[in-house]
C-alpha cells in the first residue's frame, strides 16, 4: 500500500473561526518516509500548510508535534512507527496556544526555561585556562545537557497542561538539574530556593509521560527526583 | 508603506547561530542596544548540528601544542588562499575564545587530568607538518555544536540580549551614500513588516548548502545574508569554493562527523579495502576533506563503490567497540540507526560526499567589517555592514576548510566583530538617515511576491535549481557542464522573477518565507556558478577535469564576484601575518 492517508490539523487565525482536520492522500511509492518528508510533500501540494522545521535530523527541536496521539519530532519519526489503520493523524503539540496549523506559541515553555536561570553561575575568578572537571564529574551531565528544547515532554505532561504558568515542567526542571549537577556551578542554594514552593517542582506527579516521549531518550522524571532529594536533604 | 514601524538599535545582528550569538554577547555585555534577529528560535540554528568539535591549540592533549602549527595546517588546508593575517588571528586568539566558552559552562568532554578532551581531526599536524598527526579538536562528545550554541544562547539570556525570534530579514537598507543603515524585516508570526534601523548591521546568516540537492545543511541554510548583500550590490569572495564532506549518510545527507575517523574509523570500498592508504599514504583517512571526497568519487568511478548501484563507500567503526562509540560518538550511533538503518557497533555506515560548507562569502577584514572595492580595485570598507561566521569570507578557510575550524571561526570572529562595533560606537558613527525611496527600494522584492498572481511554484523552481547545481558544480567540474549550468540559471532567474506566491496571508506564513529564501538561493547559486567557471585551475575544493592542476601564477588569488555586471575579478591574498613568517605555497600532499 503506497497511498498514505494523512489527516492534518488546520487553523489559520485570519480566516478560520475554528480549527478543523484536513485529509490528504500521499503517494509514498512504498517507502517508509519520515513524517517530516510527508509534511513536505503535503506542502508541495498546499503551500499554505504551516509547520516549523530546520535541521531535519533530530537535533534542533523545531518540529515537535503530536503524531497519532504521541508527541515526537517529525524528522526522526518514521511513518511506520506511529501509523494506525494506514492513517497518519498530525496535530500540534497539546496544551500550548496554536498560532497556525502545526505551529504552537512556545512562549510559556521558554519562560519556564528562562526562570531556571539556565546558565552556569560561578562567582569565583576564572583561571587563565579552562576550569578543571574530572571525567566522572563530567559524566553527571550526560542525559541532561543534550536537551533540544523541543517541548515534546512538557506538552505531554498533565501537570504542565494545568499550570503552565506555575509548574516549571519537565524540560525546565531537567535544565535546572543540569546546572545543579555541574561541579563548576556554585548557585545551588538559589537554584533550590526557586523550586521550594508547592508548584514549581512539586506539581510533578511522576506520571512519566515526559520520559515516554523524549526524542533524545532523556529522563526528566529522574532529574526531578534528584532535585527532590536535594531539596529534602537541604531541609533537614 | 507609511504605516511601517521602525525599530531602532545600535546594532542589529541577523542570525542566531554561533557567530551571531557570540557577537551579540560581546555587545550586550557592553551595554549597547543590541538585538538578534533570527528566522528561527536561536537554538534551531544550524550550528546545533556541528558534531566533532572546535579545533584549537589549547595544549590539552599535547602540552607542547602551538597555535602556529594550527595556523600552518589551516593555511595548507586552504590550499594557500587563506589570508595569513586572518588565519594568524584565528589560531592565536582561539585559545582565549575556547576558554571563555568553557567558563560560560560549555560541557566539554574531559581527559583524566580534568582538562578539555581533544581528538585528532583531518589535516592536523605537529611541528608544521613534520611531527605527525596532532589531536587538536576540543569536543563535547559528538554534540559540540549543540553544546556550544546552547551555551551561547544561555549566556545571552544572562546578559539580557534582545531577541527578535522568528523574524526574517528581507533586504538591506542603504542610504544615499551607500552605507548600510539597517534592514527590512518580516515578523513571521504576524506578517508585520518593520524597518530595523541600526548603526551596525551584522550578517551572521550562515551558509547556503540548500543550493545543492544533496547537503548536510539544515533546511534553513538558504544564504539569506549573501542574497541580501548581493542585491545591495556588494561583491562576494571565493564563491566557487564549496566543501563536500566525505561522510554524509548515503541517501539522507545527514552528517557523520570526521571525528569518527579521528577516533580510528576508516573508509572501505566494496572489496573491503582501506583505499585512503593509496591516495594519502601518511594521513590516510585524515587527509583534507577535499582530498578524501575526491578519492571516494574515484573509487566509485573506477567500479569499487558499494551497494546495488555501486555509488557510495562505507565508513567502518565497529572495530572501535561499543564502549568507545557510546562514549565518544553517541549521536552518530543514533543518526546511523535512524537514517541508514545500520548499527555502527556492528556494521559499517554507507556514506557519500555531500555538500557541507561554503568557504566563500562576504569579504571582511578581521574586525568583521564588510569590504567592497573602489574603482581602482582597492579594498573599501562598507560603512555599517559587518559579517561573521559562514556568511563571511575573512578568509581563514581559503579553498578548503579544516574540520573543527568552523566553530572556532564563529566564536573568534563573532567576538572580534562585537569588539570592533563596540569600539566604533563609542567613537561615534553617524550615517545619513535612509530616505523613503531607500526604504522602498529594499521593499521591492517583498512587494513583487505579494503582488504576484499566477506563475510557477516555489517548490518546483527550488528543486530545479538544486538539481542544476548538483549536476554541474559538484566534487568534479568541467567547462561545458558549468557553462550549461550558468545558462540554465539565467533562465531560472527569469522564471523566478515571475513565480507565484499562492498564500498571501499574514499569520505564520511559511510559504512567503520560502519564496523569499528562493531568491537568495538563486543569488548564491549564480555567484557560485560564475565564479567556478572563471577559476581555471584546480585548488582545494574546486576541482576541474579540464584544469587539473593548481595554477599559482594566475590563481593564487581570491575571486571576487560583482553582482552589478556579473563579472569576476581577482583580489590579492594576504601573505603578511604580523608575528610569524609567511607560509610559502608548497605542493599540498597528505
Coordinates of C-alpha atoms in Angstrom, one line a residue, chain B:
Chain B
X1 CA 4.2 51.9 3.4
X2 CA 3.7 54.9 5.5
X3 CA 2.5 52.8 8.4
X4 CA 5.7 50.8 8.6
X5 CA 7.0 50.6 12.2
X6 CA 10.7 51.5 12.8
X7 CA 12.7 49.6 15.4
X8 CA 16.0 51.3 16.3
X9 CA 19.1 49.7 17.7
X10 CA 22.8 50.4 18.0
X11 CA 23.5 47.1 16.4
X12 CA 21.3 44.5 14.7
X13 CA 22.6 41.0 14.3
X14 CA 20.9 39.0 11.6
X15 CA 21.2 35.3 12.5
X16 CA 21.1 33.5 15.8
X17 CA 23.8 30.8 15.3
X18 CA 27.2 30.6 16.8
X19 CA 28.8 33.7 15.3
X20 CA 25.7 35.9 15.7
X21 CA 25.2 34.9 19.3
X22 CA 28.9 35.4 20.1
X23 CA 28.8 38.9 18.6
X24 CA 25.6 39.7 20.4
X25 CA 27.1 38.6 23.7
X26 CA 30.0 40.9 23.3
X27 CA 27.7 43.9 22.6
X28 CA 25.1 43.0 25.2
X29 CA 27.9 43.0 27.8
X30 CA 29.0 46.4 26.7
X31 CA 25.5 47.8 27.2
X32 CA 24.9 48.7 23.6
X33 CA 21.3 48.4 22.4
X34 CA 21.6 45.2 20.5
X35 CA 19.1 42.8 19.0
X36 CA 19.5 39.4 17.4
X37 CA 17.0 38.9 14.6
X38 CA 16.6 35.3 13.6
X39 CA 14.2 33.5 11.4
X40 CA 14.2 30.6 13.8
X41 CA 14.4 30.4 17.6
X42 CA 18.2 30.7 18.1
X43 CA 18.9 27.1 19.2
X44 CA 17.3 25.9 16.0
X45 CA 20.2 27.4 14.0
X46 CA 22.5 25.2 12.0
X47 CA 25.4 25.5 14.5
X48 CA 23.4 23.0 16.6
X49 CA 24.3 20.3 14.0
X50 CA 28.1 20.6 14.4
X51 CA 29.3 17.4 15.8
X52 CA 33.0 16.7 16.1
X53 CA 34.4 19.7 17.8
X54 CA 36.2 23.0 17.8
X55 CA 39.9 22.9 16.7
X56 CA 42.2 25.0 18.8
X57 CA 45.7 24.7 20.2
X58 CA 44.8 24.8 23.9
X59 CA 47.6 22.4 24.7
X60 CA 45.5 19.8 26.5
X61 CA 46.1 16.6 24.5
X62 CA 49.7 17.8 23.9
X63 CA 51.1 20.4 26.2
X64 CA 53.7 21.3 23.5
X65 CA 51.0 22.1 21.0
X66 CA 51.5 25.5 19.3
X67 CA 48.9 27.8 17.6
X68 CA 51.5 28.3 14.8
X69 CA 51.2 24.6 13.9
X70 CA 47.4 25.1 13.8
X71 CA 47.9 28.1 11.6
X72 CA 50.2 26.2 9.3
X73 CA 47.7 23.4 8.9
X74 CA 44.9 25.9 8.3
X75 CA 46.9 27.7 5.5
X76 CA 47.9 24.4 3.9
X77 CA 44.4 23.0 4.3
X78 CA 43.1 26.1 2.5
X79 CA 45.5 25.4 -0.4
X80 CA 47.2 28.7 0.3
X81 CA 44.4 31.2 -0.5
X82 CA 43.5 31.7 3.2
X83 CA 44.6 35.2 4.3
X84 CA 47.5 34.6 6.5
X85 CA 46.8 37.6 8.8
X86 CA 43.3 36.2 9.4
X87 CA 44.5 32.6 10.0
X88 CA 47.0 34.1 12.4
X89 CA 44.3 35.9 14.3
X90 CA 42.0 32.8 14.3
X91 CA 44.6 30.5 15.7
X92 CA 46.3 32.8 18.1
X93 CA 43.1 34.2 19.6
X94 CA 41.4 30.8 19.5
X95 CA 42.5 29.5 23.0
X96 CA 41.1 32.7 24.7
X97 CA 37.8 32.2 22.9
X98 CA 37.6 28.5 23.8
X99 CA 38.4 29.0 27.4
X100 CA 35.7 31.7 27.5
X101 CA 33.2 29.1 26.2
X102 CA 34.3 26.7 29.0
X103 CA 33.9 29.4 31.6
X104 CA 30.4 30.1 30.3
X105 CA 29.6 26.5 31.0
X106 CA 30.1 24.5 27.8
X107 CA 30.1 20.9 28.9
X108 CA 33.3 19.7 27.2
X109 CA 34.3 16.1 27.5
X110 CA 37.4 15.7 29.7
X111 CA 40.7 13.9 29.9
X112 CA 41.6 12.1 33.2
X113 CA 43.5 15.2 34.3
X114 CA 40.3 17.3 34.1
X115 CA 41.3 19.2 31.0
X116 CA 39.2 19.5 27.9
X117 CA 39.2 16.4 25.7
X118 CA 40.8 16.8 22.3
X119 CA 40.6 14.3 19.4
X120 CA 42.5 14.1 16.1
X121 CA 40.8 15.6 13.0
X122 CA 41.8 15.7 9.4
X123 CA 44.7 17.8 8.2
X124 CA 46.1 18.3 11.7
X125 CA 49.9 18.1 12.3
X126 CA 52.5 18.9 14.8
X127 CA 55.6 20.9 14.1
X128 CA 54.5 22.4 10.8
X129 CA 53.6 19.1 9.2
X130 CA 56.8 17.3 10.3
X131 CA 55.7 15.9 13.6
X132 CA 52.9 13.5 12.6
X133 CA 49.2 13.6 13.5
X134 CA 48.0 16.1 16.1
X135 CA 44.9 15.8 18.3
X136 CA 43.6 19.4 18.4
X137 CA 39.8 19.3 18.2
X138 CA 38.1 20.1 21.5
X139 CA 34.9 18.1 21.9
X140 CA 31.7 17.6 23.8
X141 CA 31.2 14.0 22.8
X142 CA 29.9 14.4 19.2
X143 CA 27.4 17.1 20.1
X144 CA 29.9 20.0 20.3
X145 CA 27.8 22.4 18.1
X146 CA 24.7 21.7 20.2
X147 CA 26.6 22.3 23.4
X148 CA 28.2 25.5 22.0
X149 CA 25.0 27.0 20.6
X150 CA 23.0 26.4 23.8
X151 CA 25.8 27.7 26.0
X152 CA 26.0 30.9 23.9
X153 CA 22.2 31.3 23.9
X154 CA 22.1 30.8 27.7
X155 CA 24.8 33.4 28.3
X156 CA 22.9 35.9 26.1
X157 CA 19.8 35.3 28.3
X158 CA 22.0 36.0 31.3
X159 CA 23.1 39.3 29.7
X160 CA 19.6 40.4 28.6
X161 CA 20.2 40.4 24.9
X162 CA 17.1 41.4 23.0
X163 CA 15.8 38.7 20.7
X164 CA 13.5 39.1 17.7
X165 CA 12.8 35.4 17.3
X166 CA 11.1 34.2 14.1
X167 CA 11.7 37.5 12.3
X168 CA 13.0 37.3 8.8
X169 CA 15.4 39.8 7.3
X170 CA 14.3 40.7 3.8
X171 CA 16.8 43.2 2.4
X172 CA 19.4 45.7 3.5
X173 CA 18.5 49.4 3.6
X174 CA 21.3 51.5 2.1
X175 CA 21.3 55.3 2.3
X176 CA 22.3 57.9 -0.4
X177 CA 26.0 57.4 0.5
X178 CA 25.8 53.7 0.0
X179 CA 26.2 53.0 3.7
X180 CA 24.1 50.2 5.3
X181 CA 21.7 51.6 7.8
X182 CA 19.6 48.5 8.8
X183 CA 17.2 46.2 7.1
X184 CA 13.6 45.5 6.2
X185 CA 12.3 42.6 8.3
X186 CA 9.2 40.5 8.5
X187 CA 7.7 39.3 11.7
X188 CA 6.8 35.7 10.7
X189 CA 4.1 35.3 13.5
X190 CA 2.1 38.4 12.5
X191 CA 3.2 39.3 9.0
X192 CA 4.2 42.8 10.1
X193 CA 7.0 44.5 8.1
X194 CA 9.3 46.7 10.0
X195 CA 12.3 48.9 9.2
X196 CA 15.0 47.9 11.6
X197 CA 17.4 50.8 11.9
X198 CA 21.0 50.3 13.2
X199 CA 24.4 51.9 13.1
X200 CA 25.8 48.4 12.6
X201 CA 24.1 45.6 10.7
X202 CA 25.8 42.2 11.2
X203 CA 25.1 39.4 8.7
X204 CA 25.6 36.2 10.7
X205 CA 23.2 34.3 8.4
X206 CA 25.3 31.1 7.9
X207 CA 25.7 29.0 4.9
X208 CA 23.6 28.1 1.9
X209 CA 24.1 24.4 1.4
X210 CA 20.5 24.2 0.2
X211 CA 21.6 25.3 -3.3
X212 CA 22.6 21.7 -3.7
X213 CA 20.1 18.7 -3.9
X214 CA 22.3 16.7 -1.5
X215 CA 23.6 18.6 1.5
X216 CA 24.3 18.1 5.2
X217 CA 22.9 21.5 5.8
X218 CA 19.6 22.3 7.6
X219 CA 16.6 23.3 5.6
X220 CA 17.1 26.9 6.7
X221 CA 20.5 27.3 5.2
X222 CA 19.4 29.4 2.2
X223 CA 22.1 32.0 2.1
X224 CA 19.9 34.9 3.2
X225 CA 22.7 37.2 4.1
X226 CA 24.6 36.5 0.9
X227 CA 21.4 37.2 -1.2
X228 CA 20.8 40.5 0.7
X229 CA 24.4 41.7 0.2
X230 CA 24.4 40.8 -3.5
X231 CA 21.1 42.5 -4.1
X232 CA 22.6 45.6 -2.4
X233 CA 25.4 45.5 -5.0
X234 CA 28.2 44.2 -2.8
X235 CA 30.8 41.7 -4.0
X236 CA 31.2 38.1 -2.9
X237 CA 34.5 36.3 -2.5
X238 CA 35.6 32.8 -3.4
X239 CA 32.0 31.6 -4.0
X240 CA 33.3 28.7 -6.2
X241 CA 34.7 27.1 -3.0
X242 CA 32.2 24.6 -1.6
X243 CA 33.2 21.8 0.7
X244 CA 31.9 18.4 0.1
X245 CA 32.1 16.5 3.3
X246 CA 33.3 12.9 2.7
X247 CA 30.8 11.3 5.1
X248 CA 27.2 12.3 4.5
X249 CA 24.8 9.4 5.1
X250 CA 24.0 7.9 1.7
X251 CA 20.5 8.8 0.7
X252 CA 19.7 11.1 3.6
X253 CA 22.6 13.5 3.5
X254 CA 22.9 13.8 7.3
X255 CA 26.4 14.5 8.5
X256 CA 28.6 11.8 10.1
X257 CA 31.5 13.6 11.9
X258 CA 35.1 13.4 10.8
X259 CA 35.6 12.7 14.5
X260 CA 34.6 9.1 13.6
X261 CA 37.8 8.8 11.6
X262 CA 39.6 10.8 14.3
X263 CA 38.7 8.2 16.8
X264 CA 40.0 5.4 14.5
X265 CA 37.3 4.7 12.0
X266 CA 38.2 4.4 8.3
X267 CA 36.6 4.2 4.8
X268 CA 36.4 1.0 2.8
X269 CA 35.4 0.2 -0.8
X270 CA 33.3 -2.8 -2.0
X271 CA 36.4 -5.1 -1.6
X272 CA 36.8 -4.1 2.0
X273 CA 40.0 -2.2 1.1
X274 CA 41.1 0.8 3.2
X275 CA 41.5 2.8 0.0
X276 CA 42.7 6.1 1.5
X277 CA 46.1 4.4 2.1
X278 CA 46.6 4.7 -1.7
X279 CA 45.6 8.3 -2.0
X280 CA 47.1 9.8 1.2
X281 CA 49.8 7.4 2.4
X282 CA 50.6 9.4 5.5
X283 CA 47.4 11.0 6.8
X284 CA 45.2 8.3 5.2
X285 CA 41.6 8.9 6.3
X286 CA 42.6 12.1 8.0
X287 CA 43.7 13.9 4.9
X288 CA 42.0 17.1 3.9
X289 CA 38.3 16.8 3.3
X290 CA 38.6 17.7 -0.4
X291 CA 41.3 15.0 -0.8
X292 CA 39.1 12.3 0.8
X293 CA 36.0 13.3 -1.1
X294 CA 37.8 13.1 -4.4
X295 CA 39.2 9.7 -3.5
X296 CA 35.7 8.4 -2.7
X297 CA 34.4 9.6 -6.1
X298 CA 37.4 8.0 -7.8
X299 CA 36.6 4.7 -6.1
X300 CA 33.0 4.8 -7.3
X301 CA 34.0 5.9 -10.9
X302 CA 36.5 3.0 -11.1
X303 CA 33.9 0.5 -10.1
X304 CA 34.8 -0.1 -6.5
X305 CA 31.7 1.5 -5.0
X306 CA 29.4 -0.3 -2.6
X307 CA 25.7 -1.1 -2.8
X308 CA 23.4 -2.2 -5.6
X309 CA 24.4 0.8 -7.7
X310 CA 28.0 0.9 -6.7
X311 CA 27.6 4.6 -5.9
X312 CA 28.9 5.0 -2.4
X313 CA 31.5 3.7 0.1
X314 CA 31.4 2.5 3.7
X315 CA 32.6 4.0 7.0
X316 CA 33.8 1.3 9.3
X317 CA 33.6 1.9 13.0
X318 CA 32.7 -1.5 14.6
X319 CA 36.4 -2.3 15.4
X320 CA 36.3 0.7 17.9
X321 CA 34.0 -1.3 20.2
X322 CA 30.7 -0.4 21.7
X323 CA 32.2 1.4 24.7
X324 CA 34.1 4.0 22.7
X325 CA 31.3 4.5 20.3
X326 CA 28.8 5.1 23.1
X327 CA 31.2 7.4 25.0
X328 CA 32.6 9.4 22.1
X329 CA 30.1 9.1 19.2
X330 CA 26.7 8.5 20.7
X331 CA 25.0 10.9 18.3
X332 CA 26.4 9.1 15.3
X333 CA 25.1 5.8 16.6
X334 CA 21.7 7.3 16.9
X335 CA 21.8 9.0 13.5
X336 CA 23.0 5.9 11.7
X337 CA 20.2 3.8 13.2
X338 CA 17.6 6.4 12.2
X339 CA 18.7 7.4 8.7
X340 CA 20.9 4.5 7.4
X341 CA 19.2 1.7 9.4
X342 CA 22.5 0.3 10.5
X343 CA 24.0 -0.1 13.9
X344 CA 27.6 1.1 13.6
X345 CA 28.6 -1.0 16.6
X346 CA 28.1 -4.0 14.2
X347 CA 28.1 -2.7 10.6
X348 CA 29.7 0.0 8.5
X349 CA 27.7 3.1 7.6
X350 CA 27.1 3.8 3.9
X351 CA 28.5 7.3 3.1
X352 CA 28.9 9.7 0.2
X353 CA 30.5 13.1 -0.3
X354 CA 27.8 15.7 0.5
X355 CA 27.7 19.5 0.2
X356 CA 28.7 20.8 3.6
X357 CA 30.2 24.2 3.8
X358 CA 30.6 27.4 1.9
X359 CA 34.2 28.7 2.2
X360 CA 33.3 31.8 0.3
X361 CA 31.1 34.7 1.3
X362 CA 31.0 38.3 2.2
X363 CA 34.7 39.5 2.2
X364 CA 35.6 41.0 5.5
X365 CA 38.7 42.1 7.5
X366 CA 39.5 40.5 10.8
X367 CA 37.2 43.1 12.5
X368 CA 34.2 41.7 10.6
X369 CA 33.9 44.9 8.5
X370 CA 32.5 44.0 5.1
X371 CA 34.6 45.0 2.1
X372 CA 33.9 46.1 -1.4
X373 CA 36.4 47.5 -4.0
X374 CA 36.8 51.1 -5.2
X375 CA 37.2 51.9 -8.9
X376 CA 41.0 51.2 -8.8
X377 CA 40.4 47.7 -7.2
X378 CA 41.5 48.7 -3.7
X379 CA 39.6 47.4 -0.7
X380 CA 36.9 49.7 0.6
X381 CA 35.1 49.3 3.9
X382 CA 31.3 49.3 3.6
X383 CA 30.1 51.6 6.3
X384 CA 27.6 50.0 8.7
X385 CA 27.9 46.4 7.3
X386 CA 29.6 43.5 9.1
X387 CA 29.6 39.8 8.6
X388 CA 30.9 36.8 10.6
X389 CA 30.7 33.1 10.6
X390 CA 29.9 31.0 7.5
X391 CA 28.4 34.0 5.7
X392 CA 31.7 35.8 5.9
X393 CA 34.9 35.2 4.0
X394 CA 37.7 36.6 6.2
X395 CA 39.3 34.3 4.7
X396 CA 40.6 31.7 7.1
X397 CA 39.4 28.7 5.2
X398 CA 40.7 29.5 1.7
X399 CA 39.9 26.9 -0.8
X400 CA 39.1 24.1 1.8
X401 CA 38.2 24.4 5.4
X402 CA 39.7 22.1 8.0
X403 CA 37.4 20.1 10.3
X404 CA 36.7 21.9 13.6
X405 CA 37.8 25.3 12.2
X406 CA 34.2 26.4 11.6
X407 CA 33.2 26.5 15.2
X408 CA 36.4 28.3 16.0
X409 CA 35.7 30.8 13.2
X410 CA 32.2 31.5 14.7
X411 CA 33.4 32.4 18.2
X412 CA 36.7 34.1 17.3
X413 CA 35.2 36.4 14.6
X414 CA 31.8 36.8 16.2
X415 CA 33.7 38.1 19.2
X416 CA 36.0 40.3 17.0
X417 CA 33.1 41.9 15.3
X418 CA 31.4 42.6 18.6
X419 CA 34.6 44.2 20.0
X420 CA 35.1 46.3 16.9
X421 CA 31.5 47.5 16.8
X422 CA 31.5 48.5 20.5
X423 CA 34.7 50.5 19.9
X424 CA 33.4 52.3 16.8
X425 CA 30.0 53.0 18.5
X426 CA 32.0 54.5 21.4
X427 CA 34.0 56.7 19.0
X428 CA 30.7 57.8 17.4
X429 CA 29.4 56.8 14.0
X430 CA 26.9 58.9 12.1
X431 CA 25.4 57.9 8.8
X432 CA 22.7 59.7 6.7
X433 CA 19.1 58.6 7.5
X434 CA 17.5 56.4 4.9
X435 CA 15.0 58.3 2.7
X436 CA 11.6 56.9 1.8
X437 CA 13.0 55.8 -1.6
X438 CA 15.8 54.0 0.1
X439 CA 13.3 52.0 2.1
X440 CA 11.0 51.5 -0.9
X441 CA 14.0 50.0 -2.8
X442 CA 14.6 47.5 0.0
X443 CA 10.8 46.6 -0.1
X444 CA 10.7 46.0 -3.9
X445 CA 11.3 42.2 -3.7
X446 CA 8.7 41.7 -0.9
X447 CA 6.2 43.7 -2.9
X448 CA 6.9 41.7 -6.0
X449 CA 6.0 38.5 -4.3
X450 CA 2.9 40.0 -2.5
X451 CA 1.6 41.3 -5.9
X452 CA 2.3 38.1 -7.8
X453 CA -0.7 36.4 -9.4
X454 CA 0.0 33.2 -11.3
X455 CA 3.3 31.7 -12.3
X456 CA 5.4 28.7 -11.3
X457 CA 5.6 27.3 -7.8
X458 CA 8.4 28.0 -5.4
X459 CA 8.9 24.3 -4.6
X460 CA 9.3 23.3 -8.3
X461 CA 11.7 26.1 -9.1
X462 CA 13.8 25.3 -5.9
X463 CA 14.1 21.7 -6.9
X464 CA 15.2 22.6 -10.4
X465 CA 17.9 25.0 -9.0
X466 CA 19.2 22.3 -6.7
X467 CA 19.4 19.8 -9.5
X468 CA 21.3 22.3 -11.7
X469 CA 23.9 22.9 -9.0
X470 CA 24.2 19.2 -8.1
X471 CA 24.8 18.2 -11.7
X472 CA 27.2 20.9 -12.8
X473 CA 29.0 22.2 -9.7
X474 CA 29.8 19.1 -7.6
X475 CA 33.0 17.4 -6.5
X476 CA 34.4 17.5 -10.0
X477 CA 33.7 20.2 -12.5
X478 CA 34.3 21.0 -16.2
X479 CA 33.8 23.9 -18.6
X480 CA 30.9 22.6 -20.8
X481 CA 28.8 21.4 -17.9
X482 CA 29.3 24.6 -15.9
X483 CA 28.6 26.7 -19.0
X484 CA 25.3 24.9 -19.4
X485 CA 24.6 25.4 -15.7
X486 CA 25.2 29.1 -15.9
X487 CA 22.8 29.3 -18.9
X488 CA 20.1 27.4 -17.1
X489 CA 20.5 29.6 -14.0
X490 CA 20.0 32.7 -16.2
X491 CA 16.8 31.2 -17.5
X492 CA 15.8 30.3 -14.0
X493 CA 16.3 33.9 -12.9
X494 CA 13.6 34.9 -15.4
X495 CA 11.2 32.3 -14.2
X496 CA 11.8 33.0 -10.5
X497 CA 11.1 36.7 -11.3
X498 CA 7.7 35.6 -12.4
X499 CA 7.0 33.0 -9.8
X500 CA 3.9 32.9 -7.7
X501 CA 3.2 33.2 -4.0
X502 CA -0.1 31.5 -3.7
X503 CA -0.6 32.2 0.0
X504 CA -0.8 35.9 0.8
X505 CA -2.0 35.5 4.5
X506 CA -0.1 37.2 7.3
X507 CA -0.1 34.8 10.3
X508 CA 2.9 32.5 10.3
X509 CA 3.0 32.3 6.5
X510 CA 6.0 30.0 5.8
X511 CA 5.2 29.9 2.1
X512 CA 6.2 33.6 2.0
X513 CA 9.4 32.9 3.8
X514 CA 10.2 30.1 1.4
X515 CA 9.6 32.3 -1.6
X516 CA 11.9 35.0 -0.2
X517 CA 14.5 32.2 0.5
X518 CA 14.3 31.1 -3.1
X519 CA 15.5 34.5 -4.3
X520 CA 18.5 34.1 -2.0
X521 CA 19.3 30.6 -3.2
X522 CA 19.3 31.9 -6.7
X523 CA 21.8 34.7 -5.9
X524 CA 24.1 32.3 -4.2
X525 CA 23.9 29.7 -6.9
X526 CA 24.6 32.3 -9.7
X527 CA 27.6 33.7 -7.8
X528 CA 28.9 30.2 -7.3
X529 CA 28.4 29.2 -10.9
X530 CA 30.0 32.2 -12.5
X531 CA 33.0 32.2 -10.1
X532 CA 33.5 28.5 -10.7
X533 CA 33.5 28.9 -14.4
X534 CA 36.0 31.7 -14.1
X535 CA 38.6 30.0 -11.9
X536 CA 40.5 28.0 -14.5
X537 CA 42.6 25.8 -12.2
X538 CA 42.1 23.1 -9.5
X539 CA 42.6 24.2 -6.0
X540 CA 41.2 22.9 -2.7
X541 CA 37.6 22.0 -3.1
X542 CA 37.4 23.5 -6.7
X543 CA 38.4 20.5 -8.9
X544 CA 38.3 20.7 -12.6
X545 CA 38.8 17.9 -15.1
X546 CA 39.8 20.4 -17.7
X547 CA 42.3 22.3 -15.5
X548 CA 43.5 19.5 -13.1
X549 CA 46.5 21.5 -11.7
X550 CA 46.9 24.3 -9.3
X551 CA 48.0 27.5 -11.1
X552 CA 49.8 29.7 -8.6
X553 CA 51.0 32.0 -11.4
X554 CA 47.4 33.1 -12.2
X555 CA 45.2 32.0 -9.4
X556 CA 47.0 32.4 -6.1
X557 CA 44.2 34.9 -5.6
X558 CA 40.7 35.3 -4.2
X559 CA 38.0 35.5 -6.8
X560 CA 35.6 38.4 -6.4
X561 CA 32.1 38.2 -8.0
X562 CA 30.5 41.5 -8.8
X563 CA 26.7 41.4 -9.0
X564 CA 26.2 44.6 -11.0
X565 CA 27.7 43.2 -14.2
X566 CA 28.1 39.5 -13.1
X567 CA 31.9 39.6 -13.6
X568 CA 34.7 38.1 -11.6
X569 CA 37.9 39.9 -10.7
X570 CA 40.8 38.8 -8.6
X571 CA 41.8 40.0 -5.2
X572 CA 45.2 39.6 -3.5
X573 CA 45.6 37.0 -0.8
X574 CA 47.3 38.3 2.4
X575 CA 50.7 36.7 2.9
X576 CA 51.9 39.0 5.7
X577 CA 51.0 37.7 9.1
X578 CA 52.1 40.0 11.9
X579 CA 54.1 37.7 14.2
X580 CA 55.2 34.7 12.2
X581 CA 56.9 34.2 8.9
X582 CA 54.8 33.8 5.8
X583 CA 53.9 30.2 4.9
X584 CA 55.0 30.0 1.3
X585 CA 52.9 27.9 -1.0
X586 CA 54.0 24.3 -1.4
X587 CA 52.7 21.2 -3.1
X588 CA 49.9 20.0 -0.9
X589 CA 50.2 16.4 0.0
X590 CA 48.9 14.3 3.0

